[in-house]
Coordinates of C-alpha atoms in Angstrom, one line a residue:
X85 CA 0.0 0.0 0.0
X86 CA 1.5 3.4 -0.8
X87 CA 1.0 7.0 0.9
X88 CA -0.1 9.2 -1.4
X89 CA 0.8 12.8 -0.2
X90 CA -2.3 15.2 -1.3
X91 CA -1.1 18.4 0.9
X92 CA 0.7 20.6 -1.6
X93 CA 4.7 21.0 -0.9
X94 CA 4.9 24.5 0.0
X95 CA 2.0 24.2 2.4
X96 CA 4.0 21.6 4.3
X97 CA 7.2 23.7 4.4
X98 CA 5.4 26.2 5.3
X99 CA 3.5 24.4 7.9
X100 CA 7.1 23.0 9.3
X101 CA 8.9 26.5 9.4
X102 CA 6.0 27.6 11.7
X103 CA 7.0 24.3 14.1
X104 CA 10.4 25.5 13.6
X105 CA 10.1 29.1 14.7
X106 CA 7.8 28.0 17.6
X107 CA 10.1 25.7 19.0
X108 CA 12.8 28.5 18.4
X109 CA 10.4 30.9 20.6
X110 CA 10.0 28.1 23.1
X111 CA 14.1 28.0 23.1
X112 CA 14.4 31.7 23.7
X113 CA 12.3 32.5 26.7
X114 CA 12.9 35.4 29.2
X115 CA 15.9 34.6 31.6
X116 CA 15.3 37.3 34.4
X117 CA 12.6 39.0 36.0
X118 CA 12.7 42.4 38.0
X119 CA 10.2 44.7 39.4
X120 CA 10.0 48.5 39.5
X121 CA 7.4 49.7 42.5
X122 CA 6.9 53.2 42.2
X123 CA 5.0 55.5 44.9
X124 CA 4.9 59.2 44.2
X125 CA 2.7 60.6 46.6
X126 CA 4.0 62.2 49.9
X127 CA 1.8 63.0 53.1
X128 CA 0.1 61.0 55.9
X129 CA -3.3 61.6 53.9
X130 CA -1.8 59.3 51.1
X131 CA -1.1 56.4 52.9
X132 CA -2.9 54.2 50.7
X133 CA -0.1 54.6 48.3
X134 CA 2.7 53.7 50.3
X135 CA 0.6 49.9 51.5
X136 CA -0.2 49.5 47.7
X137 CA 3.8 49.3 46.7
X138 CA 4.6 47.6 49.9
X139 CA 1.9 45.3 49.0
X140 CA 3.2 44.1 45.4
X141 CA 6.7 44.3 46.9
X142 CA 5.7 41.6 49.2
X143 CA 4.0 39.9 46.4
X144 CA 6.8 39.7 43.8
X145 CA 9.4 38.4 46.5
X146 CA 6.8 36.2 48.1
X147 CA 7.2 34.2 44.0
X148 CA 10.7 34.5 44.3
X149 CA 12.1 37.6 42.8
X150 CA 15.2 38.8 44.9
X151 CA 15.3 42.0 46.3
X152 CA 19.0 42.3 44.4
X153 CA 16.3 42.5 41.3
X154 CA 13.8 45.1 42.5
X155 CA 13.9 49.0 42.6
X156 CA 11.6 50.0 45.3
X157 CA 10.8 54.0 45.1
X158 CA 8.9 55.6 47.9
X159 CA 8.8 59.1 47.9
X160 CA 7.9 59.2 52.3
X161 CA 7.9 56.6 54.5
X162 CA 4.7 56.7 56.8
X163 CA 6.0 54.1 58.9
X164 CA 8.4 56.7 60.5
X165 CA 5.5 59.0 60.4
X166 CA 4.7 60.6 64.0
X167 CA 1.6 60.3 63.0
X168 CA 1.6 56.7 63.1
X169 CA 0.5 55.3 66.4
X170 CA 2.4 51.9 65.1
X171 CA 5.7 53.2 64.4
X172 CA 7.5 51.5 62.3
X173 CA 4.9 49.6 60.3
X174 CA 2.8 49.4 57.7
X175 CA -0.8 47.5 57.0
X176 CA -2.8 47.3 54.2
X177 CA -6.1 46.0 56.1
X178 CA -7.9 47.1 58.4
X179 CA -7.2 43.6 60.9
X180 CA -3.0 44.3 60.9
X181 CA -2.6 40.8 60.4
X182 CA 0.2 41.7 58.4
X183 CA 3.1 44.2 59.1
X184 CA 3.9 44.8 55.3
X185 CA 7.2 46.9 56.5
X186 CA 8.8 44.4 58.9
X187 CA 12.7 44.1 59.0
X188 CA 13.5 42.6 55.9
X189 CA 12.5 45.6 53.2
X190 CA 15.2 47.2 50.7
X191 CA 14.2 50.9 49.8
X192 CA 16.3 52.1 46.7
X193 CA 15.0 55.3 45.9
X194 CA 13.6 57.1 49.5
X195 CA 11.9 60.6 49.5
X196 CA 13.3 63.9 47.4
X197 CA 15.4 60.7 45.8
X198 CA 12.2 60.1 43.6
X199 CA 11.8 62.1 41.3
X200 CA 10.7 62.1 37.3
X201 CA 14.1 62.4 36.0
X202 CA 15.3 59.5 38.6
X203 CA 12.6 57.4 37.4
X204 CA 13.7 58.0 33.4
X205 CA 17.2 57.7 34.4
X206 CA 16.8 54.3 36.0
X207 CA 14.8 52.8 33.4
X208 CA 17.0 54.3 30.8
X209 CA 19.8 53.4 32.3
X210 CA 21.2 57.1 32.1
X211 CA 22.2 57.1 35.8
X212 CA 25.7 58.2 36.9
X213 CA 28.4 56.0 37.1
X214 CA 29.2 56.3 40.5
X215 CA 25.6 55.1 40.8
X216 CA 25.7 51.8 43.1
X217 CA 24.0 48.2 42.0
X218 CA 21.1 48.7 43.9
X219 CA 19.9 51.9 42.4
X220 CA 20.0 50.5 38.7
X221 CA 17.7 48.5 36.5
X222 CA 20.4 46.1 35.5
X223 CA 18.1 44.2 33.0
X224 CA 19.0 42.7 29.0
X225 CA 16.5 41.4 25.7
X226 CA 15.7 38.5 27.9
X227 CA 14.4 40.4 31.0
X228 CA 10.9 40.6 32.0
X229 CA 10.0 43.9 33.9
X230 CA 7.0 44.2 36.0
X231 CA 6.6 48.5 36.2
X232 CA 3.8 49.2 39.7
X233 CA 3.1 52.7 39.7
X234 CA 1.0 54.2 42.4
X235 CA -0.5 58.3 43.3
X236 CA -2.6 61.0 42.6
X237 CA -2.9 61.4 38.5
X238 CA -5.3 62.3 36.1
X239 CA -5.3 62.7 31.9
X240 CA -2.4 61.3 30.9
X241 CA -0.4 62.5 34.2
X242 CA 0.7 61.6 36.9
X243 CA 2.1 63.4 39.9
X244 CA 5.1 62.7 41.5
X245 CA 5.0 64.5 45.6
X246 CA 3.1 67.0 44.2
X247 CA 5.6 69.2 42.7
X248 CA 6.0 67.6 39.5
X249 CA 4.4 65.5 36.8
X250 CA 5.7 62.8 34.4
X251 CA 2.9 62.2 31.5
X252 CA 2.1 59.5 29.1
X253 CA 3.9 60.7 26.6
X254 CA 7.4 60.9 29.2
X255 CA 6.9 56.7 29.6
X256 CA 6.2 55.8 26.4
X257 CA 9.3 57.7 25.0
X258 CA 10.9 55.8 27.7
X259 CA 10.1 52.9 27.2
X260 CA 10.6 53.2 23.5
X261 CA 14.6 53.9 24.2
X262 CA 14.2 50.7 26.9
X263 CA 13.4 48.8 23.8
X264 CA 15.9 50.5 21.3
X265 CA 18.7 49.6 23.7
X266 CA 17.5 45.8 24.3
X267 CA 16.5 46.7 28.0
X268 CA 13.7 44.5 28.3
X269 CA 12.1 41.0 26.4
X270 CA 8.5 41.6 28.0
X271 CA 6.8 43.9 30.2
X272 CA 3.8 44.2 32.5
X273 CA 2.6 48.3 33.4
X274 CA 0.2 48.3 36.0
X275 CA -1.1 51.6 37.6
X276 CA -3.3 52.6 40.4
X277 CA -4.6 56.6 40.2
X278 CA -7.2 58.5 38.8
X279 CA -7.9 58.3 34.9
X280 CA -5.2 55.3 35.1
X281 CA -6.1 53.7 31.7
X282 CA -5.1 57.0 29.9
X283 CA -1.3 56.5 31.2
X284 CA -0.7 53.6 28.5
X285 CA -2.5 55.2 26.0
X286 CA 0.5 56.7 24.1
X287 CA 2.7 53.4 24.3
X288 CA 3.9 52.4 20.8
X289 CA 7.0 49.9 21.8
X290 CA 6.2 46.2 21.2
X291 CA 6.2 43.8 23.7
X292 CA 4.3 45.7 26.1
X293 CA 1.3 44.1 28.4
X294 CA -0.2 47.4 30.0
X295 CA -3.4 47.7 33.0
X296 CA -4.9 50.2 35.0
X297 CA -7.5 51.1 37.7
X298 CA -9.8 53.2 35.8
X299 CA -10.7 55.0 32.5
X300 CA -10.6 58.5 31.0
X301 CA -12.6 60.9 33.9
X302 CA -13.0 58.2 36.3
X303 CA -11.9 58.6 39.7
X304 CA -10.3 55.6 41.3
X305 CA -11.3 54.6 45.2
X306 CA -9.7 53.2 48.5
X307 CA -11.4 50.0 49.3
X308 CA -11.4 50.8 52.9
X309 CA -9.7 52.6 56.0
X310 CA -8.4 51.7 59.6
X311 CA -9.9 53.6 62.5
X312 CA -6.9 53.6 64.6
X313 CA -4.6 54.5 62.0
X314 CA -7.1 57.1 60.8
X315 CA -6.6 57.2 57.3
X316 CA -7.5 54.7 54.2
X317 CA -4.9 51.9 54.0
X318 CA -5.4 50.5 50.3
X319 CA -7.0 51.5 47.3
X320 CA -9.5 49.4 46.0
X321 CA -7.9 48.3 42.7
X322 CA -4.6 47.3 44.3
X323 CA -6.5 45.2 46.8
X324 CA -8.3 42.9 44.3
X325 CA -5.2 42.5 42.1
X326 CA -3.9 41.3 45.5
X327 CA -6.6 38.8 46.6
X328 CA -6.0 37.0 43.3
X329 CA -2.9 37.1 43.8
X330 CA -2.8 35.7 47.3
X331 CA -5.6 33.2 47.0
X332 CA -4.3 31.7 43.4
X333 CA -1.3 32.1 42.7
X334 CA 0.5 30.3 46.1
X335 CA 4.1 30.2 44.9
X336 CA 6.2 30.4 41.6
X337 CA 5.0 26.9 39.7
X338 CA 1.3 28.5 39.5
X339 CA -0.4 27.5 36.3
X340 CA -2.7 31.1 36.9
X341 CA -2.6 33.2 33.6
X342 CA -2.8 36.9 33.2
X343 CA -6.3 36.3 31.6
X344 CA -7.1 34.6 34.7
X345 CA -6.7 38.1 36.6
X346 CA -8.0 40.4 34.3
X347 CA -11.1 37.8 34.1
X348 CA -11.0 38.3 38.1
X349 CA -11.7 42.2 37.6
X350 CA -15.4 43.5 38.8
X351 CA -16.3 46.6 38.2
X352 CA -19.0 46.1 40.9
X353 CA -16.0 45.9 43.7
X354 CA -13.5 48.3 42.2
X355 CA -15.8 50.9 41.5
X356 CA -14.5 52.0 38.2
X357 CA -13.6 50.4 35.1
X358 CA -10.2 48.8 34.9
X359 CA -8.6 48.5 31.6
X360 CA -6.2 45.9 29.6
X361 CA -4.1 46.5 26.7
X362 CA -3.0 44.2 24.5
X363 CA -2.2 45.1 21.1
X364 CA 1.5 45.9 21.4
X365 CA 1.7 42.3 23.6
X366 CA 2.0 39.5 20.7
X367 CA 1.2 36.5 23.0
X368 CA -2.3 35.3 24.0
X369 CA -3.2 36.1 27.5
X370 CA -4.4 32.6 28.2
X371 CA -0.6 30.8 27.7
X372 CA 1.0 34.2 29.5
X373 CA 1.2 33.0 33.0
X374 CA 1.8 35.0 36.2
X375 CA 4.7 34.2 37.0
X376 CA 6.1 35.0 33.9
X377 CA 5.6 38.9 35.6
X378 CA 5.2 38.0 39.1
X379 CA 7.7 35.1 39.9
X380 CA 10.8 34.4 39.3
X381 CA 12.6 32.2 36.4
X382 CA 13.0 28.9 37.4
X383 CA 15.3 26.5 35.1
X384 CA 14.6 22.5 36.2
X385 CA 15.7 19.6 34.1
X386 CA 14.6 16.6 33.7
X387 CA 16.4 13.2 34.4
X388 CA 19.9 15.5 32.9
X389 CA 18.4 16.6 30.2
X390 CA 17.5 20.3 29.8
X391 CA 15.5 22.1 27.3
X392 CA 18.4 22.9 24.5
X393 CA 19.0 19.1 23.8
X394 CA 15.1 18.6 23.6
X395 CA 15.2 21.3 21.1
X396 CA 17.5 20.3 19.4
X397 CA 16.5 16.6 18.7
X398 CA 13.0 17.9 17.6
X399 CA 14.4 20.3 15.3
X400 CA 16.3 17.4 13.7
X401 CA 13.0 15.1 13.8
X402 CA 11.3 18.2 11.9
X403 CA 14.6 18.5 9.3
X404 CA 14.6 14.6 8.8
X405 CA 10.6 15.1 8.1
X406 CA 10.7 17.9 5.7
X407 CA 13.2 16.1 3.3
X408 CA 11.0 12.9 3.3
X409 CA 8.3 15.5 2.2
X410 CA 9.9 17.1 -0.2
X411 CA 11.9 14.2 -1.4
X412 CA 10.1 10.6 -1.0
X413 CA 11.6 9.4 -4.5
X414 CA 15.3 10.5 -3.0
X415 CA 14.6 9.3 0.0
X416 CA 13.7 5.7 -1.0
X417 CA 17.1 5.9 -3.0
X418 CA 19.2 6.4 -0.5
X419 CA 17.7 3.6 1.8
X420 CA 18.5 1.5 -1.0
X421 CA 21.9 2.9 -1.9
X422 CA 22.3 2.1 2.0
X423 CA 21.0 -1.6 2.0
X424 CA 23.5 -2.1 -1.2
X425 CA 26.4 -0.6 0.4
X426 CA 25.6 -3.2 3.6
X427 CA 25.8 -6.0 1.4
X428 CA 28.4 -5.1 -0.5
X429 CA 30.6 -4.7 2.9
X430 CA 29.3 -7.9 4.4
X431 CA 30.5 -9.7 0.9
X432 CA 33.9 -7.8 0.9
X433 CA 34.1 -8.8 4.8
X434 CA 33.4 -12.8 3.5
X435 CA 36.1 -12.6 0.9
X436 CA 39.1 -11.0 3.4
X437 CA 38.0 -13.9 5.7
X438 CA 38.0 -16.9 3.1
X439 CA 41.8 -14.9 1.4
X440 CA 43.4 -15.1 4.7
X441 CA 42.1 -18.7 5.1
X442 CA 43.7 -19.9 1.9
X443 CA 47.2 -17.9 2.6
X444 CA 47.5 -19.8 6.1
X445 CA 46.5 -22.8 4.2
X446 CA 49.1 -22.6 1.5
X447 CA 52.1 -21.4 4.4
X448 CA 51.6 -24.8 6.1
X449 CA 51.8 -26.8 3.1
X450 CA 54.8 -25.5 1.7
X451 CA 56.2 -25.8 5.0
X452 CA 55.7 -29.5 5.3
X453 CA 57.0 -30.0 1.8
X454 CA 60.4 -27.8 2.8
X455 CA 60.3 -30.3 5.5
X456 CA 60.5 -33.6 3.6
X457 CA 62.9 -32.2 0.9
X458 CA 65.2 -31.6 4.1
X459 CA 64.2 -35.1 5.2
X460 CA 65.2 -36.6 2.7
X461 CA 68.4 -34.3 1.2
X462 CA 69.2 -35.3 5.3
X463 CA 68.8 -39.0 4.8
X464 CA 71.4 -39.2 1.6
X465 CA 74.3 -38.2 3.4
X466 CA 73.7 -41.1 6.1
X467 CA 75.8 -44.0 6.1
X468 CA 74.2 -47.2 4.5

């Protein structure tokens, strides 16, 4: 019975270069992941802000990202407020069951330190060169970023401690250079203030994932405040983003997607209209996991052997495929030409074996022969 191919050549190559260039995606996957957490807002009144970047700070080393790989910017630190009747500690609910400030916390950038040129300059990586480690976004073209920003904002600003503004049109710019100097692979802005969703408007750099608390001339909320403390302690967007986050995604081998979480939004409990966009991002949502922003990488193999010698035997598989396609006719030949050539070899092997028989053969005669003649030519001389 024979196989009749009916699929037109160039449809299978074409079919097998798209294998090919997926696998070739597959092979060259992110190889870092670091965070950014931005507050910009100053005062007691705004200490919301300062619990929403603690929060994903927690978050984002909770999955594993070390704090060697995160630029924390806080433009006041509440917790040394004397305002606060709990010095030296920070709480995003209402119970305190968690001291979000604690002893283990790396601040990069603290107070007048954060600033809109700081900000550019660190993701630019324009900073001086006396600047140390920690105050630099030391990232490549296989780094994932995750950019938090948190404050007061509105269209297509936002404020930084209320004596400046950076706008829309300052981060996309930005992040346009970020990609022109092979900065980042992939990257995750999320921002909590008013009129959010207007912050990512002017982006136009690929590889961008982008989400914010509200749209144009909306207003976005707290989600509640502590009576002791006096003052709100989270903003209502944050806090949901977070209670995903906590009650799904438990450490860094999550299966959760980032259309998982943007499926979790309700406008019912954040009280405005979040927003997602995804046309710069060239991945579907529902294969982008968490983690990928969230976590930390994680390379594992698998009974020794890792992902480039998988890769590497399917892309042979596919090459061995794709000339059997393209050339049965050939490909019968040379199976042949290969079955002839073992024959031939097994002969030639016969025939060395059945030489070397009759050589050994021939030695031992001629030897008993020289034997005799000296036998006899021996026996002449003897006396009769």
């Amino acid at each position: 019975m024979k196989l009749r191919i009916t699929t037109p050549i160039p449809t299978l190559l074409f079919t097998l270069f798209a294998l090919l260039l997926q696998l070739s995606c597959v092979h060259s996957q992110h190889t870092s992941n670091w965070a950014v957490l931005v507050s910009t807002s100053r005062f007691w009144f705004n200490y919301r802000h300062l619990a929403n970047v603690l929060s994903m700070y927690r978050t984002v080393k909770r999955l594993g990202i070390p704090d060697s790989q995160i630029i924390l910017m806080l433009a006041d630190d509440v917790a040394c407020n004397p305002r606060n009747v709990f010095p030296a500690s920070v709480f995003n609910n209402a119970d305190r069951g968690l001291d979000l400030y604690g002893d283990n916390i790396e601040v990069d950038y603290r107070g007048y330190e954060v600033t809109v040129e700081n900000f550019i300059r660190l993701l630019t990586d324009r900073v001086e060169p006396d600047t140390p480690r920690s105050k630099r976004l030391l990232t490549d073209d296989r780094s994932n970023i995750f950019v938090y920003m948190t404050g007061h904002g509105g269209n297509e600003f936002l404020k930084f401690q209320d004596a400046e503004e950076i706008s829309a049109f300052d981060i996309a710019d930005a992040f346009e250079q970020m990609w022109e100097k092979k900065r980042y692979h992939q990257m995750l802005f999320m921002i909590d203030t008013c009129q959010a969703n207007t912050m990512y408007s002017k982006f136009y750099s690929p590889n961008i994932l982008a989400t914010g608390s509200s749209k144009l001339d909306q207003s976005s909320y707290s989600h509640h405040a502590d009576n002791d403390v006096g003052v709100a302690v989270i903003d209502r967007y944050t806090y949901y983003n977070l209670e995903f986050l906590e009650n799904n995604v438990k450490n860094a081998s999550s299966k959760h997607t980032m259309k998982d979480l943007f499926d979790s939004y309700d406008t019912k409990k954040i009280h405005s209209d979040p927003g997602v966009r995804t046309d710069l991002f060239h991945r579907n949502l529902d294969e982008v996991l968490i983690t990928d922003f969230f976590g930390n990488v994680q390379n594992v193999e698998t009974d020794g052997v890792g992902e480039d010698e998988k890769w590497k035997v399917d892309v042979s598989e596919l090459a061995r495929l794709a000339a059997n396609i393209t050339s049965p006719k050939k490909q019968q030949k040379e199976i042949k030409v290969e079955e002839l050539k073992g024959k031939a070899e097994k002969k030639i092997s016969a025939f060395k074996v059945e030489e070397k028989a009759s050589w050994t053969q021939g030695v031992v005669g001629a030897t008993a022969l020289v034997a005799c003649a000296l036998a006899w030519f021996g026996g002449s001389f003897m006396p009769k």
